[in-house]
PDB file of C-alpha atoms in Angstrom:
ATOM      1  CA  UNK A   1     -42.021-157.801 111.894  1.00 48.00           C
ATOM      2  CA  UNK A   2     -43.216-160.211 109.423  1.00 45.00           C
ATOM      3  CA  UNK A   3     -41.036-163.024 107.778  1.00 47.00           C
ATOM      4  CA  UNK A   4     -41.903-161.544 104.353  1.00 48.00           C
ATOM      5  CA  UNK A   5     -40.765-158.089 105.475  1.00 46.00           C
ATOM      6  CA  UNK A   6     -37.090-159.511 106.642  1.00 42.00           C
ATOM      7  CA  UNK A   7     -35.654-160.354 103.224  1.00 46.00           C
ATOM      8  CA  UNK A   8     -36.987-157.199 101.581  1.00 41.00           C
ATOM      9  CA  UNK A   9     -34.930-155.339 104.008  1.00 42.00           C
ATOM     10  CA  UNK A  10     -31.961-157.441 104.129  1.00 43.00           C
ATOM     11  CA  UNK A  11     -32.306-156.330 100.054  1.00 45.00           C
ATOM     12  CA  UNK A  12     -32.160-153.212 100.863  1.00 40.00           C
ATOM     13  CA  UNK A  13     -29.331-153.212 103.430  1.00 37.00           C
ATOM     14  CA  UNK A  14     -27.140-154.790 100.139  1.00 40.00           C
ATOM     15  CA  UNK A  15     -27.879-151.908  97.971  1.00 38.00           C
ATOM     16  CA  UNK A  16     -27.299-149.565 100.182  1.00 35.00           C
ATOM     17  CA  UNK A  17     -24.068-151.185 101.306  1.00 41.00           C
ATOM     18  CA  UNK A  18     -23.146-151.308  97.317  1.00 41.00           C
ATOM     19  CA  UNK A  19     -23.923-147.681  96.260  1.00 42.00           C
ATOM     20  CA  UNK A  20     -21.707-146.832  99.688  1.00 40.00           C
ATOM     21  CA  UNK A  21     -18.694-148.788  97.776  1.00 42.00           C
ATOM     22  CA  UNK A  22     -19.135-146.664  94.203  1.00 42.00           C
ATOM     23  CA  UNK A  23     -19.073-142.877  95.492  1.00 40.00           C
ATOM     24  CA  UNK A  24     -15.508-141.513  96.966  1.00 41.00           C
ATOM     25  CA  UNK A  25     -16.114-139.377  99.740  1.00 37.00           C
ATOM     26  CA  UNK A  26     -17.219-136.134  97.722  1.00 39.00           C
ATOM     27  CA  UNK A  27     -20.761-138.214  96.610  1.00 39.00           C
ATOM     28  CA  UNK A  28     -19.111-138.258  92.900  1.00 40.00           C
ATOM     29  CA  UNK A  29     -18.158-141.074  90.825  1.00 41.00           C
ATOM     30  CA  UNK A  30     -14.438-141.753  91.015  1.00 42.00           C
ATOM     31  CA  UNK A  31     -12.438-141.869  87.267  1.00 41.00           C
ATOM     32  CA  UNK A  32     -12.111-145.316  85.883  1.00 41.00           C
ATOM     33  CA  UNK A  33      -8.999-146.999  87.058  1.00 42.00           C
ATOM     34  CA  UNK A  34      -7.736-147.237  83.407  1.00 41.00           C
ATOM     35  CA  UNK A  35      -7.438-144.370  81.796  1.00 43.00           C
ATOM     36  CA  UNK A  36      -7.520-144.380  78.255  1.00 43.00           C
ATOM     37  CA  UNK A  37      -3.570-143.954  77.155  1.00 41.00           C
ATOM     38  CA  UNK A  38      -2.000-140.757  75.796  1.00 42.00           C
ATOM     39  CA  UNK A  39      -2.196-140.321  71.822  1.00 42.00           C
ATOM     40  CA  UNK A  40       1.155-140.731  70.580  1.00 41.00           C
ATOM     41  CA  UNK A  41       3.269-137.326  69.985  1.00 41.00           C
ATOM     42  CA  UNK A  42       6.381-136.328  68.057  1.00 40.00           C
ATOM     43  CA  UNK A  43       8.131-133.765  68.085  1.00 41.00           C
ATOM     44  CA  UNK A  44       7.533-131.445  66.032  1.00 41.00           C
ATOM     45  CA  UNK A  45       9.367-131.093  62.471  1.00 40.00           C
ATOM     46  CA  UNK A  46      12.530-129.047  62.412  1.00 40.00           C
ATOM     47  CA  UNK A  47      12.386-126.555  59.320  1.00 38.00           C
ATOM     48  CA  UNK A  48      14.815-127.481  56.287  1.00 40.00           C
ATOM     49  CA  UNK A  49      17.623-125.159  55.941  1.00 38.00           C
ATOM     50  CA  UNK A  50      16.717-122.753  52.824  1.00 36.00           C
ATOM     51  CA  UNK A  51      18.809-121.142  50.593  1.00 36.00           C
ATOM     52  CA  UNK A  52      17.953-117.691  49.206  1.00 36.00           C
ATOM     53  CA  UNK A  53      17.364-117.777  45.823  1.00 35.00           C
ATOM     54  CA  UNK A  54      20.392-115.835  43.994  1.00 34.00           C
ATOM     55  CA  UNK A  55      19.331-112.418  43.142  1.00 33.00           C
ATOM     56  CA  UNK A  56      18.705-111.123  39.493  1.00 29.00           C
ATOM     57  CA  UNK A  57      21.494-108.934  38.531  1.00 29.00           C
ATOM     58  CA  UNK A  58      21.637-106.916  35.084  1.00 30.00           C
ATOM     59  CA  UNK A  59      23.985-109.260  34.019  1.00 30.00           C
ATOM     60  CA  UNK A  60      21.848-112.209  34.019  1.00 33.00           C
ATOM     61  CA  UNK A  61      20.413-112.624  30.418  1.00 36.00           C
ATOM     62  CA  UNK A  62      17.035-112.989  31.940  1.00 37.00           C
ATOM     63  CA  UNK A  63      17.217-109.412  32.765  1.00 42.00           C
ATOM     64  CA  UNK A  64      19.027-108.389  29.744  1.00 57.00           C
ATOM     65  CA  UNK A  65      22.591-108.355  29.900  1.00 86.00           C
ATOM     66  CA  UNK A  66      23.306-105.260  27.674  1.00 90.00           C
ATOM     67  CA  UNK A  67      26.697-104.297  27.260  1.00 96.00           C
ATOM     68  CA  UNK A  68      29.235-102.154  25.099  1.00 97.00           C
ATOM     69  CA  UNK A  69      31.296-103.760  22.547  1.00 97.00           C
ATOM     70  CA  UNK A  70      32.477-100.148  20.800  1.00 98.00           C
ATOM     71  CA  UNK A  71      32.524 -96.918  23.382  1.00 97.00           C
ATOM     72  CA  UNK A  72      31.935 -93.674  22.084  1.00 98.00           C
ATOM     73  CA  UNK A  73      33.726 -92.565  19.301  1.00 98.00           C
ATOM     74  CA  UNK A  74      34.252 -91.401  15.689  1.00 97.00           C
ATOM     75  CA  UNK A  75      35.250 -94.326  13.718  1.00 96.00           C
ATOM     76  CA  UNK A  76      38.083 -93.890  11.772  1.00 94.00           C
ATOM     77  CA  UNK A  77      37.882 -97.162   9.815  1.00 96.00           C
ATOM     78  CA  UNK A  78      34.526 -99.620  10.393  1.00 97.00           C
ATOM     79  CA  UNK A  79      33.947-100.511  14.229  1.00 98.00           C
ATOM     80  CA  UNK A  80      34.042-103.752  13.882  1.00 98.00           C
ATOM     81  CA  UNK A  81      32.781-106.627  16.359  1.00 98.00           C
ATOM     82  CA  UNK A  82      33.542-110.149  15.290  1.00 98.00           C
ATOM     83  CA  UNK A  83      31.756-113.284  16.606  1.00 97.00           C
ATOM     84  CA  UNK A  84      32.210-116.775  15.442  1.00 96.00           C
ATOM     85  CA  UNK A  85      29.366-118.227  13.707  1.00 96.00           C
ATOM     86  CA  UNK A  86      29.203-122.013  13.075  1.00 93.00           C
ATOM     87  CA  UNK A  87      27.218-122.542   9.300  1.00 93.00           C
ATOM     88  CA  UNK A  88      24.298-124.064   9.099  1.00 94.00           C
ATOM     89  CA  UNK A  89      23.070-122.535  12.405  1.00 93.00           C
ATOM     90  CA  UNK A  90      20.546-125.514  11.974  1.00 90.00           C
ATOM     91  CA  UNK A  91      20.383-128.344   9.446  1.00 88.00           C
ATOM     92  CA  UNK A  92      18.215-128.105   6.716  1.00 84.00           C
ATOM     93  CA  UNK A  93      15.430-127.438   6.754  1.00 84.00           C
ATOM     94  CA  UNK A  94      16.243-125.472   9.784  1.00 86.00           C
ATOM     95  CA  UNK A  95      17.880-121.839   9.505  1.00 90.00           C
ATOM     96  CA  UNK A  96      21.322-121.715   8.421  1.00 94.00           C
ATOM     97  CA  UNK A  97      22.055-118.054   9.292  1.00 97.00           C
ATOM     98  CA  UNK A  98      21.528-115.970  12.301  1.00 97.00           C
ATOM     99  CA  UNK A  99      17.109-114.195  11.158  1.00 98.00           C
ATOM    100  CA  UNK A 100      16.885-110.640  11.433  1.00 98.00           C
ATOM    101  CA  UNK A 101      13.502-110.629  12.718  1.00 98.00           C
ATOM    102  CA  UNK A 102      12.932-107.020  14.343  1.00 98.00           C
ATOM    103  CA  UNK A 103      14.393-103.312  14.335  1.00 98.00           C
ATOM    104  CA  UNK A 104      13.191-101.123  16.881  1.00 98.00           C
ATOM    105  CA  UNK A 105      14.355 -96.896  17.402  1.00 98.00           C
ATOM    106  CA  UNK A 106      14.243 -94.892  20.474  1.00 97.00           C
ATOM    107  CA  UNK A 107      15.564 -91.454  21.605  1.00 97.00           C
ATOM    108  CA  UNK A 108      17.283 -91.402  25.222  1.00 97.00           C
ATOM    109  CA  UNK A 109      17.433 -87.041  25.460  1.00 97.00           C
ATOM    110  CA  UNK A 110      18.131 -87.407  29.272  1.00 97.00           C
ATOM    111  CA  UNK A 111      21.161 -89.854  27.976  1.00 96.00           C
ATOM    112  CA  UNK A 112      21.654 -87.810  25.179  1.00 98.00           C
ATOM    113  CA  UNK A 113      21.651 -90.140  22.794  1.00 98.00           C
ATOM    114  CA  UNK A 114      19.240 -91.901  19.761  1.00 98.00           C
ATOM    115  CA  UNK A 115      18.869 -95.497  19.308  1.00 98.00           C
ATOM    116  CA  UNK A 116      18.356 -98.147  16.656  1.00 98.00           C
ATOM    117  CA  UNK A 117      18.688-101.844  17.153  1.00 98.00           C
ATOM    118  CA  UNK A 118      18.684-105.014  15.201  1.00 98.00           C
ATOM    119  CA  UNK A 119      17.226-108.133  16.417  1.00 98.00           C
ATOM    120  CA  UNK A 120      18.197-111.562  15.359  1.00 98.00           C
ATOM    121  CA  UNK A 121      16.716-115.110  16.174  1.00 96.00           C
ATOM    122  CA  UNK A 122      19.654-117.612  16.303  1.00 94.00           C
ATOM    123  CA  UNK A 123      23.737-116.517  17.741  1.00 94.00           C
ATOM    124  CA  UNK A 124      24.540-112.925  17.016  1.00 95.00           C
ATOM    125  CA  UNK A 125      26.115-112.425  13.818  1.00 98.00           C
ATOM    126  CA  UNK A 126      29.299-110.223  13.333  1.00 98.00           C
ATOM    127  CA  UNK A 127      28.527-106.683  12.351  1.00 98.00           C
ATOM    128  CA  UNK A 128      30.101-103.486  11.475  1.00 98.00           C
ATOM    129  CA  UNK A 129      29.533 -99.894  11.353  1.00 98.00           C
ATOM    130  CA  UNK A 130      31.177 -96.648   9.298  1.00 98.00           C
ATOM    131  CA  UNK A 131      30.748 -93.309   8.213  1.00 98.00           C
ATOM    132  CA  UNK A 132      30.775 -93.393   4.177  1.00 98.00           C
ATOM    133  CA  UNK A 133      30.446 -90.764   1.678  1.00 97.00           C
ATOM    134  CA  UNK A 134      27.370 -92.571   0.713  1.00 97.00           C
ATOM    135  CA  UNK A 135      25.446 -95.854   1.156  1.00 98.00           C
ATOM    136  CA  UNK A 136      24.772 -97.913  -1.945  1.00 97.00           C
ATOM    137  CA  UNK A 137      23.058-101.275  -2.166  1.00 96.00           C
ATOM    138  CA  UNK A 138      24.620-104.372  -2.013  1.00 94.00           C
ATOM    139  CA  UNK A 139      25.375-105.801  -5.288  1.00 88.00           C
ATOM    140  CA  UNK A 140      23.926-103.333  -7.543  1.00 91.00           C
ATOM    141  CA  UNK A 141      25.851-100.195  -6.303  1.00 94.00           C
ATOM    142  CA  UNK A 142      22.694 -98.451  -6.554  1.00 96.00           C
ATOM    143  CA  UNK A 143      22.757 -94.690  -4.055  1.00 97.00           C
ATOM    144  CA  UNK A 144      20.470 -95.705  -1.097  1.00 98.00           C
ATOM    145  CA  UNK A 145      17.939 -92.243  -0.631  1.00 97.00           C
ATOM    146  CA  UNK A 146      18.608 -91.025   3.367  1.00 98.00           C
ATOM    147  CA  UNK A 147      17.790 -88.129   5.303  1.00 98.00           C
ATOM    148  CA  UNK A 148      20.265 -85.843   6.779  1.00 97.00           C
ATOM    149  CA  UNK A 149      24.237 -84.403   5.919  1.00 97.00           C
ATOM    150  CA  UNK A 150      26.177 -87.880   7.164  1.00 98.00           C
ATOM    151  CA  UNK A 151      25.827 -91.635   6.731  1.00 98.00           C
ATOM    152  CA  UNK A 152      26.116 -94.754   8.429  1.00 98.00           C
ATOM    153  CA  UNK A 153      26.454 -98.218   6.959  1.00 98.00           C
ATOM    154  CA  UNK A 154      25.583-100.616   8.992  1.00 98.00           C
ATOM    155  CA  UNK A 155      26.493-104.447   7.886  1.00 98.00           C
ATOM    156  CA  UNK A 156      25.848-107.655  10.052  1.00 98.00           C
ATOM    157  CA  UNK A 157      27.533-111.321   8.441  1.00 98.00           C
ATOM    158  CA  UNK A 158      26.983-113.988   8.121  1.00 98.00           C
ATOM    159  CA  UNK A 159      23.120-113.568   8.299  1.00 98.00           C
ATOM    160  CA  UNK A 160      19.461-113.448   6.316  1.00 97.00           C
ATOM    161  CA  UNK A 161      16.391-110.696   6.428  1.00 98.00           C
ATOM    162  CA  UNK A 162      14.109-113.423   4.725  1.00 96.00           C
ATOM    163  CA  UNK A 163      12.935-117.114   5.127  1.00 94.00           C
ATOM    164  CA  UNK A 164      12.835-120.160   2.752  1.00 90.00           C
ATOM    165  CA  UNK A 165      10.201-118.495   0.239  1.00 92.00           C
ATOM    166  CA  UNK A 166      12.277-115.167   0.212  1.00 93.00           C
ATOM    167  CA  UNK A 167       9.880-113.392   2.419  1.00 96.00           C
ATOM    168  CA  UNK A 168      11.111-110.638   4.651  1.00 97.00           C
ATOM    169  CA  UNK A 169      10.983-112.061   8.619  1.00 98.00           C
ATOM    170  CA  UNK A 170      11.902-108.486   9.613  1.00 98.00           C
ATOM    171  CA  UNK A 171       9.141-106.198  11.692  1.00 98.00           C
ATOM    172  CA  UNK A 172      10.188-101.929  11.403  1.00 98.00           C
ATOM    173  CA  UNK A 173       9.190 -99.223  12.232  1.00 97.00           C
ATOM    174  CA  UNK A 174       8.761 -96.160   9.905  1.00 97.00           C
ATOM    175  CA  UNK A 175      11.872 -95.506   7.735  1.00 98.00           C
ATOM    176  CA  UNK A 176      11.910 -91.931   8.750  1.00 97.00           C
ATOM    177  CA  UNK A 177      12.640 -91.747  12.477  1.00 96.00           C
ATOM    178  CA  UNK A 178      13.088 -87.530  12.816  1.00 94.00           C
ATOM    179  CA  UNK A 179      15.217 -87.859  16.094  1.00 98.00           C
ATOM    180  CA  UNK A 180      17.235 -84.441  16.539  1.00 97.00           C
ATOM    181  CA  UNK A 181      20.381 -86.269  14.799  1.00 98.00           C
ATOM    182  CA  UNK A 182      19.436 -89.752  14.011  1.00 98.00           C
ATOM    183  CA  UNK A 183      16.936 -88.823  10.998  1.00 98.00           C
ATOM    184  CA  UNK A 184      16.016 -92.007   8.824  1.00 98.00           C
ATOM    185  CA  UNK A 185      17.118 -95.669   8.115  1.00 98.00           C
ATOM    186  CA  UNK A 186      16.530 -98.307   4.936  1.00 98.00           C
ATOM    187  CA  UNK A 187      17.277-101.020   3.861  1.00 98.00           C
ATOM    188  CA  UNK A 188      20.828-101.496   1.650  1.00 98.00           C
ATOM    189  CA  UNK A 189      20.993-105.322   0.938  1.00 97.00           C
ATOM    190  CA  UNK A 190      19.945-109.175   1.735  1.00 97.00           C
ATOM    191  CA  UNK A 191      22.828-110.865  -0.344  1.00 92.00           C
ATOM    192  CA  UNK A 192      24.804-114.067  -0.024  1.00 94.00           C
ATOM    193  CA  UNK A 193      24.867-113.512   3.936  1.00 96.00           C
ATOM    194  CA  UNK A 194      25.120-110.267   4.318  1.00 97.00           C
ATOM    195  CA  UNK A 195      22.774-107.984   5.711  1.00 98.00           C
ATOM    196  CA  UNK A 196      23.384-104.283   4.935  1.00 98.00           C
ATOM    197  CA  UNK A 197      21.257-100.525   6.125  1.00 98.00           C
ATOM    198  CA  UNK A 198      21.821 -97.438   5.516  1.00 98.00           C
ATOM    199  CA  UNK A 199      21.723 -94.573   8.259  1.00 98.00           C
ATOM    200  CA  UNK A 200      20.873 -90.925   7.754  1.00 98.00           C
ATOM    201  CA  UNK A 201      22.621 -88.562  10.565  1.00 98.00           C
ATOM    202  CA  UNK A 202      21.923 -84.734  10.897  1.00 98.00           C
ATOM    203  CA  UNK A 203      25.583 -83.549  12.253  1.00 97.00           C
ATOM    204  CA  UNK A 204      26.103 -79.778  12.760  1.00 94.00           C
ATOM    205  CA  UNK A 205      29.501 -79.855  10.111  1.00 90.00           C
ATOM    206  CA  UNK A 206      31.619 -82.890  12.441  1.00 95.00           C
ATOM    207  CA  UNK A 207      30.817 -86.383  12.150  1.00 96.00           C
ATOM    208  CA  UNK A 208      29.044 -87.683  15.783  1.00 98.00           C
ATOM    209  CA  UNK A 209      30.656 -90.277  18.053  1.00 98.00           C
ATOM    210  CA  UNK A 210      29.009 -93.582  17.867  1.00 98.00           C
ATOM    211  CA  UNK A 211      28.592 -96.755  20.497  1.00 98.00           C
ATOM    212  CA  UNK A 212      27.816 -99.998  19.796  1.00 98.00           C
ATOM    213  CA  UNK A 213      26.153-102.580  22.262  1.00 98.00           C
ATOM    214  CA  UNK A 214      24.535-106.066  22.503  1.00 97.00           C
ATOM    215  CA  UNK A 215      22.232-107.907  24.412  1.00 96.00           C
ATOM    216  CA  UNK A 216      20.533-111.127  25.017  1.00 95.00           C
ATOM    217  CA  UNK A 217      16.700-111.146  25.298  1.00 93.00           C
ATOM    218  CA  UNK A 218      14.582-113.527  28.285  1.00 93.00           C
ATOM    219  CA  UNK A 219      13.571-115.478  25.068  1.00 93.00           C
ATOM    220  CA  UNK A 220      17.314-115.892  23.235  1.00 92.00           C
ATOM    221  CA  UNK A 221      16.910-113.375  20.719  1.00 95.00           C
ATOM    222  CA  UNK A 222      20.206-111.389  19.994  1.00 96.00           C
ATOM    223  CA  UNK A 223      19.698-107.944  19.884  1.00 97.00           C
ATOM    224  CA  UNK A 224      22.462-104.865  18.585  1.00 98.00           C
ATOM    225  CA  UNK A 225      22.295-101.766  18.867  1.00 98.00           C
ATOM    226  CA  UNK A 226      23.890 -98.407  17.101  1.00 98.00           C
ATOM    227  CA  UNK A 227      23.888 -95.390  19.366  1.00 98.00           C
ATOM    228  CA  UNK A 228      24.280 -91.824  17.707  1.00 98.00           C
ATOM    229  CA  UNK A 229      25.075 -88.829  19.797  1.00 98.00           C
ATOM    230  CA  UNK A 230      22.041 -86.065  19.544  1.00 96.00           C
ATOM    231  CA  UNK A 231      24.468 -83.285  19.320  1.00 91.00           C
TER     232      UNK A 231
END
């Protein structure tokens, strides 16, 4: 062997030797000694307690809260329901009465009863309700024209069915409603804080029972409403 050929294979002896040292046994490469560390965990988040949201009952005023403040009956003398009403309900140039601002009529047959209701913006006024001879307008006396054989005043204090300029703030329906019993409604007065109607009632020779009810609206409105038996 030549001199030149010795160190060549002493070379190779060495590498050999080396890749010998960086296979384990299997002829794969063996994991780094220093493995990269674990992320960091925590544990995971316990859920906040929760508490169910109350349920809506028909009490709440967001779901109306209608309820009877005269049960059926004939009135004798005016049903009256009194509430207190502090005057001005807003300084000027604000409102200072409780606003009519809405009637509305419906018929309930499966109930068996007719409805008309009076909607005011502001506290609910007081009101009252009788059977009279006749209605006549406030102030003037004047016979209010109704439909039917018995009548109903209806009066609601201390409130207005106009703004500053004297315009009406009230939306109606037709005056003549036609219900079996509950026939018609108008107007009777807008005076010095009172606000009056008249009622026409188709009775069969006896006056009808009555019931009387409020309510609060979702957006505050005040809402009352007259009841007439359809037979």
């Amino acid at each position: 062997m030549t001199p030149q050929r010795v160190p060549l294979l002493a070379s190779l002896v060495v590498l050999l030797a080396a890749a010998c040292s960086t296979t384990d046994r299997g002829g794969a490469a063996p994991a780094p000694t220093t493995a990269p560390a674990p992320a960091a965990t925590t544990p995971a988040a316990t859920p906040a307690a929760t508490t169910p949201a109350p349920a809506t009952t028909a009490a709440s005023p967001a779901a109306g809260d209608w309820r009877v403040t005269y049960g059926w009956a004939v009135p004798a003398a005016p049903a009256r329901v009194t509430h207190t009403v502090p005057v001005p309900v807003t300084p000027a140039p604000g409102e200072p009465l409780p606003v009519l601002v809405q009637i509305q009529v419906g018929d309930h047959p499966a109930e068996g009863f007719s409805r008309i209701s009076f909607a005011f913006r502001g506290p609910a006024p007081s009101y009252q309700v009788a059977y009279v001879a006749r209605v006549e307008s406030d102030g003037s006396g004047t016979p209010v024209s109704l439909p039917g054989n018995a009548f109903l005043a209806v009066r609601f204090d201390p409130a207005q069915a106009h703004d500053s300029s004297g315009r009406s703030t009230v939306s109606a329906p037709p005056r003549a409603i036609g219900y079996p019993t509950l026939r018609g409604w108008a107007p009777a007065g807008d005076f010095e804080g009172y606000v009056s109607f008249g009622l026409g009632v188709q009775t069969s020779g006896t006056r009808l029972p009555l019931r009387l009810g409020e309510s609060t609206r979702p957006d505050g409105t005040h809402v009352v409403s007259v009841d007439v038996r359809r037979s």
